[in-house]
């Protein structure tokens, strides 16, 4: 099976090397085909990504992406936005799970957020009515809402999740969020075995910081999904470990949520965990659940033990040595 790998900018190359080494150790039949993309590539070329990248994703359907930056003031459209539009990746899915050994006020958080990724205020339809009045248009369609809500319920069904909660502000935005909530309720009827409820976004924020364990799977329109994704990442100690996938009808692009960390790029200090956990999601979705579980076990054991991790989380290893420690565990489990 071939997977497109986009290492990206800054620490992207180092953390991608870590994924490739782990992939070898896990002995999957995944072969990575690498394409350059991002600000560093654009500094020597007229394009933000290497020729053939879009065709390769179209053909292989699966990509693993490192962080990419967009050169400012050169007229380039962010590669993330381009990929989202080109491949209609309508769902952004982020699991948020507590990790033993990572400092946080909360224990046993286990949420999965389904953020609608294609419409809402992020369509960027804005204009000036006059010099002192700006309009932004919020678009919510039944089709896009139906797709993301179904994705959330299907995930809940497949993974034995108990409840799906719709996040909205339909009390104020009666038409747009009203439609989102209405479609959520319609789809929920098709899944009587799964509990469903809804929560106004501001109330959700308050409830989540008091007791996140009252929630399970969450589904939200684009803007609220963006905000609650970061809020929930904060519940487990920050964005450093957040894996994610952008899913379309055909194409899935897996990526870590953090940026290119230029301050530590090339110093062997990068923590590859988020990209490795994104790669583990890729394994889950492609019939390699056992190997994904082995990888997560190795990562979580090392983080819990503390010293054999990277400096950003209190360990004393570099990116390469931490990767080797993960690989040693994988081999010890007899993969
Ligand atoms: P950042 O996430 O790159 O860095 C913030 C801080 O976290 C830095 O101190 C950095 O050293 C640290 N950090 C981040 N990831 C780390 C890792 N894996 N291991 C150890 N330390 C880590 O955020 P920043 O500085 O706002 O963005 C830098 C660039 O990345 C920008 O050009 C931004 O546009 C781009 N970016 C790209 C994203 C993507 O492609 N999905 C997402 C976020 C930012």
Coordinates of N, CA, C and O in Angstrom, one line a residue, residues 61-238:
X61 N -5.0 8.2 -2.4 CA -6.1 8.4 -1.5 C -5.7 8.7 -0.1 O -6.6 9.0 0.7
X62 N -4.5 8.4 0.3 CA -4.1 8.6 1.7 C -2.8 9.4 1.8 O -1.8 9.0 1.0
X63 N -2.8 10.4 2.6 CA -1.5 11.1 2.8 C -1.3 11.3 4.3 O -2.2 11.4 5.1
X64 N 0.0 11.4 4.6 CA 0.4 11.8 6.0 C 1.2 13.1 5.8 O 2.2 13.1 5.1
X65 N 0.8 14.1 6.6 CA 1.3 15.4 6.3 C 2.0 16.0 7.6 O 1.4 16.0 8.7
X66 N 3.2 16.5 7.4 CA 3.9 17.3 8.5 C 3.4 18.7 8.5 O 2.6 19.1 7.6
X67 N 4.0 19.6 9.3 CA 3.5 21.0 9.3 C 4.1 21.8 8.2 O 5.2 21.6 7.8
X68 N 3.3 22.6 7.6 CA 3.7 23.5 6.5 C 3.4 24.9 6.8 O 2.3 25.2 7.4
X69 N 4.3 25.8 6.4 CA 4.1 27.2 6.6 C 3.8 27.9 5.3 O 4.1 27.3 4.2
X70 N 3.1 29.0 5.3 CA 2.7 29.7 4.1 C 3.6 31.0 4.0 O 3.5 31.8 4.9
X71 N 4.3 31.2 2.9 CA 5.1 32.4 2.8 C 4.2 33.6 2.8 O 3.2 33.6 2.1
X72 N 4.5 34.6 3.6 CA 3.6 35.7 3.8 C 3.8 36.7 2.7 O 5.0 37.0 2.3
X73 N 2.8 37.3 2.1 CA 2.9 38.4 1.1 C 3.3 38.0 -0.3 O 3.7 38.8 -1.1
X74 N 3.3 36.6 -0.6 CA 3.8 36.2 -1.9 C 2.6 35.7 -2.7 O 2.7 35.1 -3.8
X75 N 1.4 35.9 -2.2 CA 0.2 35.5 -3.0 C -0.1 34.0 -2.9 O -1.0 33.5 -3.7
X76 N 0.6 33.2 -2.1 CA 0.3 31.8 -2.0 C -0.9 31.5 -1.1 O -1.0 32.1 -0.1
X77 N -1.7 30.6 -1.5 CA -2.8 30.2 -0.7 C -2.3 29.0 0.2 O -1.6 28.1 -0.3
X78 N -2.6 29.0 1.5 CA -2.1 28.0 2.4 C -2.3 26.6 1.8 O -3.4 26.3 1.3
X79 N -1.3 25.7 1.9 CA -1.4 24.4 1.4 C -2.5 23.6 2.1 O -3.2 22.8 1.4
X80 N -2.7 23.9 3.4 CA -3.8 23.2 4.1 C -5.2 23.5 3.4 O -6.0 22.6 3.2
X81 N -5.4 24.8 3.1 CA -6.6 25.2 2.5 C -6.7 24.6 1.1 O -7.8 24.1 0.7
X82 N -5.6 24.6 0.4 CA -5.7 24.0 -1.0 C -6.0 22.6 -1.0 O -6.8 22.1 -1.8
X83 N -5.4 21.8 0.0 CA -5.7 20.4 0.0 C -7.1 20.1 0.4 O -7.8 19.2 -0.1
X84 N -7.6 20.9 1.4 CA -9.0 20.7 1.8 C -10.0 21.0 0.7 O -10.9 20.2 0.5
X85 N -9.7 22.0 -0.1 CA -10.6 22.4 -1.2 C -10.5 21.4 -2.3 O -11.5 20.9 -2.8
X86 N -9.3 21.0 -2.7 CA -9.1 20.1 -3.8 C -9.7 18.7 -3.5 O -10.3 18.1 -4.4
X87 N -9.5 18.2 -2.3 CA -10.0 16.9 -2.0 C -11.3 16.8 -1.2 O -11.7 15.8 -0.7
X88 N -11.9 18.0 -1.0 CA -13.2 18.1 -0.3 C -13.2 17.3 1.0 O -14.0 16.5 1.3
X89 N -12.1 17.5 1.8 CA -12.0 16.9 3.1 C -13.0 17.6 4.1 O -12.6 18.5 4.7
X90 N -14.2 17.1 4.2 CA -15.3 17.8 4.9 C -15.2 17.5 6.4 O -15.9 18.2 7.1
X91 N -14.5 16.5 6.8 CA -14.5 16.2 8.2 C -13.1 16.3 8.8 O -12.1 15.8 8.3
X92 N -13.0 17.1 9.9 CA -11.7 17.1 10.6 C -12.0 16.4 11.9 O -12.9 16.7 12.7
X93 N -11.2 15.3 12.1 CA -11.5 14.4 13.3 C -10.3 14.4 14.2 O -9.2 14.2 13.8
X94 N -10.6 14.8 15.5 CA -9.5 14.9 16.5 C -9.9 14.1 17.7 O -10.7 14.5 18.5
X95 N -9.2 13.0 18.0 CA -9.3 12.3 19.3 C -8.6 13.1 20.4 O -7.5 13.6 20.1
X96 N -9.2 13.2 21.5 CA -8.6 13.9 22.6 C -8.6 12.9 23.8 O -9.6 12.6 24.4
X97 N -7.4 12.4 24.1 CA -7.3 11.3 25.1 C -6.2 11.6 26.1 O -5.1 12.0 25.7
X98 N -6.5 11.5 27.4 CA -5.5 11.8 28.4 C -4.3 10.8 28.3 O -4.5 9.7 27.9
X99 N -3.1 11.4 28.5 CA -1.9 10.5 28.4 C -1.3 10.6 29.8 O -0.9 11.6 30.3
X100 N -1.1 9.4 30.4 CA -0.4 9.3 31.7 C 1.0 9.8 31.6 O 1.7 9.4 30.7
X101 N 1.3 10.7 32.5 CA 2.7 11.3 32.4 C 2.7 12.7 31.8 O 3.7 13.4 31.9
X102 N 1.6 13.1 31.2 CA 1.5 14.5 30.7 C 0.7 15.3 31.7 O -0.5 14.9 32.0
X103 N 1.2 16.4 32.2 CA 0.6 17.1 33.2 C -0.7 17.7 32.7 O -0.8 18.3 31.7
X104 N -1.8 17.5 33.5 CA -3.1 18.1 33.2 C -3.9 18.0 34.5 O -3.7 17.2 35.3
X105 N -4.9 18.9 34.5 CA -5.8 18.9 35.7 C -6.8 17.8 35.7 O -7.5 17.5 36.6
X106 N -7.0 17.2 34.5 CA -8.1 16.2 34.3 C -7.5 14.8 34.1 O -6.4 14.6 33.6
X107 N -8.3 13.8 34.5 CA -7.9 12.4 34.3 C -8.9 11.7 33.4 O -10.1 12.0 33.4
X108 N -8.4 10.7 32.7 CA -9.2 9.9 31.8 C -10.1 10.6 30.9 O -11.3 10.2 30.6
X109 N -9.7 11.7 30.3 CA -10.4 12.4 29.3 C -10.4 11.5 28.0 O -9.3 11.0 27.7
X110 N -11.5 11.3 27.4 CA -11.5 10.5 26.2 C -12.7 11.0 25.3 O -13.8 10.5 25.4
X111 N -12.4 12.0 24.5 CA -13.4 12.6 23.6 C -12.9 12.5 22.1 O -11.7 12.3 21.9
X112 N -13.9 12.5 21.2 CA -13.5 12.6 19.8 C -14.3 13.7 19.2 O -15.6 13.7 19.3
X113 N -13.7 14.7 18.5 CA -14.4 15.8 18.0 C -14.5 15.6 16.5 O -13.5 15.4 15.8
X114 N -15.7 15.8 15.9 CA -15.9 15.8 14.5 C -16.3 17.2 14.1 O -17.4 17.7 14.5
X115 N -15.4 17.9 13.5 CA -15.6 19.3 13.1 C -15.9 19.4 11.6 O -15.1 18.9 10.8
X116 N -17.0 20.0 11.2 CA -17.3 20.2 9.8 C -16.3 21.1 9.2 O -15.9 22.1 9.8
X117 N -15.8 20.8 8.1 CA -14.5 21.4 7.6 C -14.6 22.1 6.3 O -13.6 22.6 5.8
X118 N -15.9 22.3 5.8 CA -16.0 22.8 4.4 C -16.8 24.1 4.3 O -16.8 24.7 3.2
X119 N -17.5 24.4 5.3 CA -18.4 25.6 5.2 C -18.4 26.5 6.4 O -17.4 26.7 7.0
X120 N -19.6 27.1 6.7 CA -19.7 28.0 7.9 C -18.9 29.3 7.5 O -18.7 29.6 6.4
X121 N -18.5 30.0 8.5 CA -17.8 31.3 8.3 C -16.5 31.1 7.6 O -15.9 32.1 7.0
X122 N -16.0 29.9 7.6 CA -14.6 29.7 7.0 C -14.6 29.7 5.5 O -13.6 29.6 4.8
X123 N -15.8 29.9 4.9 CA -15.9 30.1 3.4 C -15.2 31.4 3.1 O -14.9 31.7 2.0
X124 N -15.2 32.3 4.1 CA -14.5 33.6 3.9 C -15.3 34.6 3.1 O -14.7 35.4 2.4
X125 N -16.6 34.4 3.1 CA -17.4 35.4 2.3 C -17.6 36.6 3.1 O -18.5 36.7 4.0
X126 N -16.8 37.6 2.9 CA -16.9 38.9 3.7 C -16.9 40.1 2.7 O -16.2 40.0 1.7
X127 N -17.5 41.1 3.1 CA -17.4 42.3 2.3 C -17.7 43.6 3.2 O -18.3 43.4 4.2
X128 N -17.3 44.7 2.7 CA -17.6 46.0 3.4 C -18.8 46.6 2.8 O -19.0 46.8 1.6
X129 N -19.8 46.9 3.7 CA -21.0 47.5 3.3 C -20.7 49.0 3.1 O -21.2 49.7 2.2
X130 N -20.0 49.6 4.0 CA -19.4 50.9 3.9 C -18.2 50.9 4.7 O -17.7 49.9 5.2
X131 N -17.5 52.0 4.8 CA -16.2 52.1 5.5 C -16.2 51.5 6.9 O -15.2 51.1 7.5
X132 N -17.4 51.6 7.6 CA -17.5 51.3 9.0 C -18.3 50.0 9.3 O -18.6 49.7 10.4
X133 N -18.7 49.3 8.2 CA -19.5 48.1 8.5 C -19.0 46.9 7.6 O -19.0 47.0 6.4
X134 N -18.7 45.8 8.3 CA -18.2 44.7 7.5 C -19.2 43.5 7.7 O -19.8 43.4 8.8
X135 N -19.5 42.8 6.6 CA -20.4 41.7 6.7 C -19.6 40.4 6.5 O -18.8 40.3 5.6
X136 N -19.9 39.4 7.2 CA -19.4 38.0 7.0 C -20.6 37.1 6.9 O -21.5 37.2 7.7
X137 N -20.6 36.2 5.9 CA -21.7 35.4 5.7 C -21.5 34.0 6.1 O -20.5 33.3 5.8
X138 N -22.4 33.5 6.9 CA -22.3 32.1 7.5 C -23.2 31.2 6.7 O -24.4 31.4 6.5
X139 N -22.6 30.1 6.1 CA -23.4 29.2 5.3 C -23.3 27.8 5.9 O -22.3 27.3 6.2
X140 N -24.5 27.3 6.1 CA -24.6 25.9 6.7 C -25.6 25.2 5.7 O -26.7 25.7 5.5
X141 N -25.2 24.1 5.1 CA -26.1 23.4 4.2 C -26.5 22.0 4.9 O -25.7 21.4 5.7
X142 N -27.6 21.5 4.4 CA -28.1 20.2 5.0 C -27.2 19.1 4.5 O -26.9 18.2 5.3
X143 N -26.7 19.2 3.3 CA -25.8 18.2 2.7 C -24.5 18.0 3.6 O -24.2 16.9 4.0
X144 N -23.9 19.1 3.8 CA -22.6 19.1 4.5 C -22.9 18.7 6.0 O -22.1 17.9 6.6
X145 N -23.9 19.1 6.6 CA -24.3 18.8 7.9 C -24.5 17.3 8.1 O -24.0 16.6 8.9
X146 N -25.3 16.8 7.1 CA -25.7 15.4 7.1 C -24.4 14.5 7.0 O -24.2 13.5 7.8
X147 N -23.4 14.9 6.2 CA -22.2 14.1 6.0 C -21.4 14.1 7.3 O -20.9 13.0 7.7
X148 N -21.2 15.2 8.0 CA -20.4 15.2 9.2 C -21.1 14.5 10.3 O -20.4 13.8 11.1
X149 N -22.4 14.7 10.4 CA -23.1 14.1 11.5 C -23.1 12.5 11.3 O -22.9 11.8 12.3
X150 N -23.3 12.1 10.1 CA -23.3 10.6 9.8 C -21.9 10.1 10.2 O -21.8 9.0 10.7
X151 N -20.9 10.8 9.8 CA -19.5 10.4 10.1 C -19.3 10.2 11.6 O -18.7 9.2 12.0
X152 N -19.9 11.1 12.4 CA -19.7 11.0 13.8 C -20.5 9.8 14.4 O -20.0 9.0 15.2
X153 N -21.7 9.6 13.9 CA -22.5 8.5 14.4 C -21.9 7.1 13.9 O -21.9 6.1 14.7
X154 N -21.4 7.1 12.7 CA -20.8 5.8 12.2 C -19.6 5.5 13.0 O -19.3 4.3 13.4
X155 N -18.8 6.5 13.4 CA -17.6 6.3 14.2 C -18.0 5.8 15.6 O -17.5 4.8 16.1
X156 N -19.1 6.4 16.1 CA -19.6 6.0 17.5 C -20.0 4.5 17.4 O -19.7 3.7 18.3
X157 N -20.7 4.1 16.3 CA -21.2 2.8 16.2 C -20.0 1.8 16.1 O -19.9 0.8 16.8
X158 N -19.0 2.1 15.3 CA -17.9 1.2 15.0 C -17.0 1.1 16.3 O -16.4 0.0 16.5
X159 N -16.9 2.1 17.1 CA -16.0 2.1 18.2 C -16.7 2.0 19.6 O -16.1 2.3 20.6
X160 N -18.0 1.5 19.5 CA -18.7 1.3 20.8 C -18.8 2.6 21.7 O -18.6 2.4 22.9
X161 N -18.9 3.7 21.1 CA -19.1 4.9 21.8 C -20.6 5.1 22.2 O -21.5 4.6 21.5
X162 N -20.8 5.7 23.4 CA -22.1 5.7 24.0 C -23.0 6.9 23.5 O -24.2 6.7 23.4
X163 N -22.3 8.0 23.2 CA -23.2 9.2 23.1 C -22.5 10.2 22.0 O -21.3 10.3 22.0
X164 N -23.4 10.8 21.2 CA -22.9 11.9 20.3 C -23.6 13.2 20.7 O -24.9 13.2 20.9
X165 N -22.9 14.2 20.9 CA -23.4 15.5 21.3 C -23.2 16.5 20.2 O -22.1 16.7 19.7
X166 N -24.3 17.2 19.9 CA -24.2 18.3 18.8 C -23.9 19.6 19.5 O -24.6 20.0 20.5
X167 N -22.9 20.3 19.0 CA -22.5 21.6 19.6 C -23.0 22.7 18.7 O -22.7 22.7 17.5
X168 N -23.7 23.7 19.2 CA -24.4 24.7 18.3 C -24.7 26.0 19.1 O -24.4 26.1 20.3
X169 N -25.3 26.9 18.4 CA -25.8 28.1 19.1 C -27.2 28.4 18.4 O -27.4 29.6 18.0
X170 N -28.0 27.4 18.4 CA -29.3 27.5 17.6 C -30.3 28.4 18.3 O -31.3 28.9 17.7
X171 N -30.0 28.7 19.6 CA -30.9 29.6 20.3 C -30.8 31.1 19.7 O -31.8 31.8 19.8
X172 N -29.6 31.4 19.2 CA -29.4 32.7 18.6 C -29.4 32.7 17.1 O -30.1 33.4 16.4
X173 N -28.7 31.7 16.5 CA -28.6 31.6 15.0 C -29.6 30.5 14.6 O -29.3 29.4 14.4
X174 N -30.9 31.0 14.6 CA -32.0 30.0 14.5 C -32.0 29.4 13.1 O -32.4 28.2 13.0
X175 N -31.6 30.0 12.1 CA -31.6 29.4 10.7 C -30.4 28.5 10.5 O -30.5 27.4 10.2
X176 N -29.2 29.1 10.6 CA -28.0 28.4 10.3 C -27.7 27.2 11.3 O -27.7 26.1 11.0
X177 N -27.5 27.6 12.6 CA -27.3 26.6 13.6 C -28.6 25.7 13.8 O -28.5 24.6 14.2
X178 N -29.7 26.4 13.6 CA -31.0 25.7 13.7 C -31.0 24.5 12.7 O -31.5 23.4 13.0
X179 N -30.6 24.8 11.5 CA -30.5 23.7 10.4 C -29.6 22.6 10.8 O -29.9 21.4 10.7
X180 N -28.4 23.0 11.4 CA -27.4 22.0 11.8 C -28.0 21.1 12.9 O -27.9 19.9 12.8
X181 N -28.7 21.7 13.8 CA -29.3 20.9 14.9 C -30.4 20.0 14.4 O -30.5 18.9 14.8
X182 N -31.2 20.6 13.5 CA -32.4 19.9 13.0 C -31.9 18.6 12.2 O -32.4 17.5 12.4
X183 N -30.8 18.8 11.4 CA -30.3 17.7 10.6 C -29.7 16.6 11.6 O -29.8 15.4 11.4
X184 N -29.0 17.1 12.6 CA -28.4 16.2 13.6 C -29.5 15.3 14.2 O -29.3 14.1 14.3
X185 N -30.6 16.0 14.6 CA -31.7 15.2 15.2 C -32.3 14.2 14.2 O -32.7 13.1 14.6
X186 N -32.4 14.5 12.9 CA -32.9 13.6 11.9 C -31.9 12.4 11.8 O -32.4 11.2 11.8
X187 N -30.6 12.7 11.7 CA -29.7 11.6 11.5 C -29.7 10.7 12.8 O -29.6 9.5 12.7
X188 N -29.8 11.3 14.0 CA -29.7 10.6 15.2 C -30.8 9.5 15.3 O -30.6 8.4 15.9
X189 N -31.9 9.7 14.6 CA -33.0 8.8 14.6 C -32.6 7.4 13.9 O -33.1 6.4 14.2
X190 N -31.6 7.5 13.0 CA -31.1 6.3 12.4 C -30.2 5.5 13.3 O -29.8 4.4 12.9
X191 N -29.8 6.0 14.4 CA -28.9 5.3 15.3 C -29.5 5.2 16.7 O -29.0 5.8 17.7
X192 N -30.7 4.5 16.9 CA -31.4 4.5 18.2 C -30.5 3.9 19.3 O -30.8 4.2 20.5
X193 N -29.5 3.1 18.9 CA -28.7 2.5 19.9 C -27.7 3.4 20.6 O -27.1 3.1 21.6
X194 N -27.5 4.6 19.9 CA -26.5 5.5 20.4 C -27.3 6.7 21.0 O -28.1 7.3 20.4
X195 N -26.9 7.1 22.3 CA -27.5 8.2 22.9 C -27.1 9.5 22.1 O -26.0 9.6 21.7
X196 N -28.1 10.4 22.0 CA -27.7 11.7 21.4 C -28.3 12.9 22.2 O -29.4 12.7 22.8
X197 N -27.5 13.9 22.2 CA -28.1 15.2 22.9 C -27.4 16.4 22.2 O -26.6 16.2 21.3
X198 N -27.7 17.5 22.7 CA -27.0 18.7 22.2 C -26.7 19.7 23.3 O -27.2 19.6 24.4
X199 N -25.7 20.6 23.0 CA -25.3 21.5 24.0 C -24.9 22.9 23.3 O -24.2 22.8 22.3
X200 N -25.4 24.0 23.8 CA -25.0 25.3 23.3 C -23.5 25.5 23.5 O -23.0 25.2 24.6
X201 N -22.8 26.1 22.5 CA -21.4 26.0 22.6 C -20.8 26.7 23.8 O -19.8 26.2 24.4
X202 N -21.4 27.8 24.3 CA -20.8 28.5 25.5 C -21.0 27.6 26.7 O -20.1 27.4 27.5
X203 N -22.2 27.0 26.8 CA -22.4 26.1 27.9 C -21.5 24.9 27.9 O -20.9 24.4 28.9
X204 N -21.2 24.4 26.6 CA -20.3 23.3 26.5 C -18.9 23.6 27.0 O -18.3 22.8 27.8
X205 N -18.4 24.8 26.7 CA -17.1 25.2 27.2 C -17.0 25.2 28.7 O -16.1 24.7 29.3
X206 N -18.1 25.7 29.4 CA -18.1 25.7 30.8 C -18.2 24.3 31.4 O -17.4 23.9 32.3
X207 N -19.1 23.5 30.8 CA -19.2 22.1 31.3 C -17.9 21.3 31.1 O -17.5 20.5 31.9
X208 N -17.3 21.5 29.9 CA -16.1 20.7 29.6 C -14.9 21.0 30.5 O -14.2 20.1 30.9
X209 N -14.8 22.3 31.0 CA -13.7 22.5 31.9 C -14.1 22.1 33.4 O -13.2 22.0 34.2
X210 N -15.4 22.0 33.6 CA -15.7 21.5 35.0 C -15.6 19.9 35.0 O -15.0 19.4 35.9
X211 N -16.2 19.3 34.0 CA -16.1 17.8 34.0 C -16.1 17.3 32.5 O -17.2 17.0 32.0
X212 N -15.0 17.2 31.9 CA -15.0 16.7 30.5 C -15.5 15.3 30.3 O -15.9 14.9 29.2
X213 N -15.5 14.5 31.4 CA -15.9 13.1 31.2 C -17.4 12.9 31.0 O -17.8 11.8 30.8
X214 N -18.2 14.0 31.1 CA -19.6 13.9 30.8 C -19.8 13.8 29.3 O -21.0 13.7 28.8
X215 N -18.8 14.1 28.5 CA -18.9 14.1 27.0 C -18.2 12.9 26.4 O -17.3 12.3 27.0
X216 N -18.6 12.5 25.1 CA -18.0 11.4 24.5 C -17.6 11.8 23.1 O -16.5 12.3 22.8
X217 N -18.5 11.6 22.1 CA -18.3 12.1 20.7 C -19.0 13.4 20.5 O -20.1 13.6 20.9
X218 N -18.3 14.4 19.9 CA -18.8 15.7 19.7 C -18.9 16.0 18.2 O -17.9 15.7 17.5
X219 N -19.9 16.7 17.8 CA -20.0 17.1 16.4 C -20.4 18.5 16.3 O -21.3 19.0 17.0
X220 N -19.7 19.3 15.5 CA -19.9 20.8 15.5 C -19.7 21.4 14.1 O -18.8 20.9 13.3
X221 N -20.3 22.5 13.9 CA -20.0 23.3 12.6 C -18.6 23.8 12.7 O -18.0 23.8 13.8
X222 N -18.1 24.3 11.6 CA -16.6 24.6 11.5 C -16.0 25.5 12.6 O -15.1 25.1 13.2
X223 N -16.7 26.7 12.8 CA -16.1 27.6 13.8 C -16.1 27.1 15.2 O -15.0 27.1 15.9
X224 N -17.2 26.6 15.7 CA -17.2 26.1 17.0 C -16.3 24.8 17.1 O -15.7 24.6 18.2
X225 N -16.2 24.1 16.1 CA -15.4 22.9 16.0 C -13.9 23.3 16.2 O -13.2 22.6 16.9
X226 N -13.5 24.3 15.6 CA -12.2 24.8 15.7 C -11.9 25.3 17.1 O -10.8 24.9 17.7
X227 N -12.8 26.0 17.7 CA -12.5 26.5 19.0 C -12.5 25.4 20.1 O -11.6 25.3 20.9
X228 N -13.5 24.5 20.0 CA -13.6 23.5 21.0 C -12.4 22.5 20.9 O -12.0 21.8 21.8
X229 N -11.9 22.3 19.6 CA -10.8 21.4 19.4 C -9.6 21.9 20.3 O -8.9 21.1 20.9
X230 N -9.3 23.2 20.3 CA -8.2 23.7 21.1 C -8.5 23.6 22.5 O -7.7 23.3 23.4
X231 N -9.7 24.0 22.9 CA -10.1 24.0 24.3 C -10.0 22.5 24.8 O -9.4 22.3 25.9
X232 N -10.4 21.6 24.1 CA -10.3 20.2 24.5 C -8.9 19.7 24.6 O -8.5 18.9 25.4
X233 N -8.0 20.1 23.6 CA -6.6 19.8 23.6 C -6.0 20.3 24.9 O -5.2 19.6 25.5
X234 N -6.4 21.5 25.4 CA -6.0 22.0 26.6 C -6.3 21.2 27.8 O -5.6 21.1 28.8
X235 N -7.4 20.4 27.7 CA -7.8 19.6 28.8 C -6.8 18.4 29.1 O -6.8 17.8 30.1
X236 N -6.1 18.1 28.0 CA -5.1 16.9 28.2 C -3.7 17.4 28.1 O -2.7 16.7 27.8
X237 N -3.4 18.7 28.3 CA -2.1 19.2 28.4 C -1.6 19.9 27.2 O -0.4 20.2 27.1
X238 N -2.4 20.2 26.2 CA -2.0 21.1 25.1 C -2.0 20.4 23.7 O -2.4 19.2 23.6

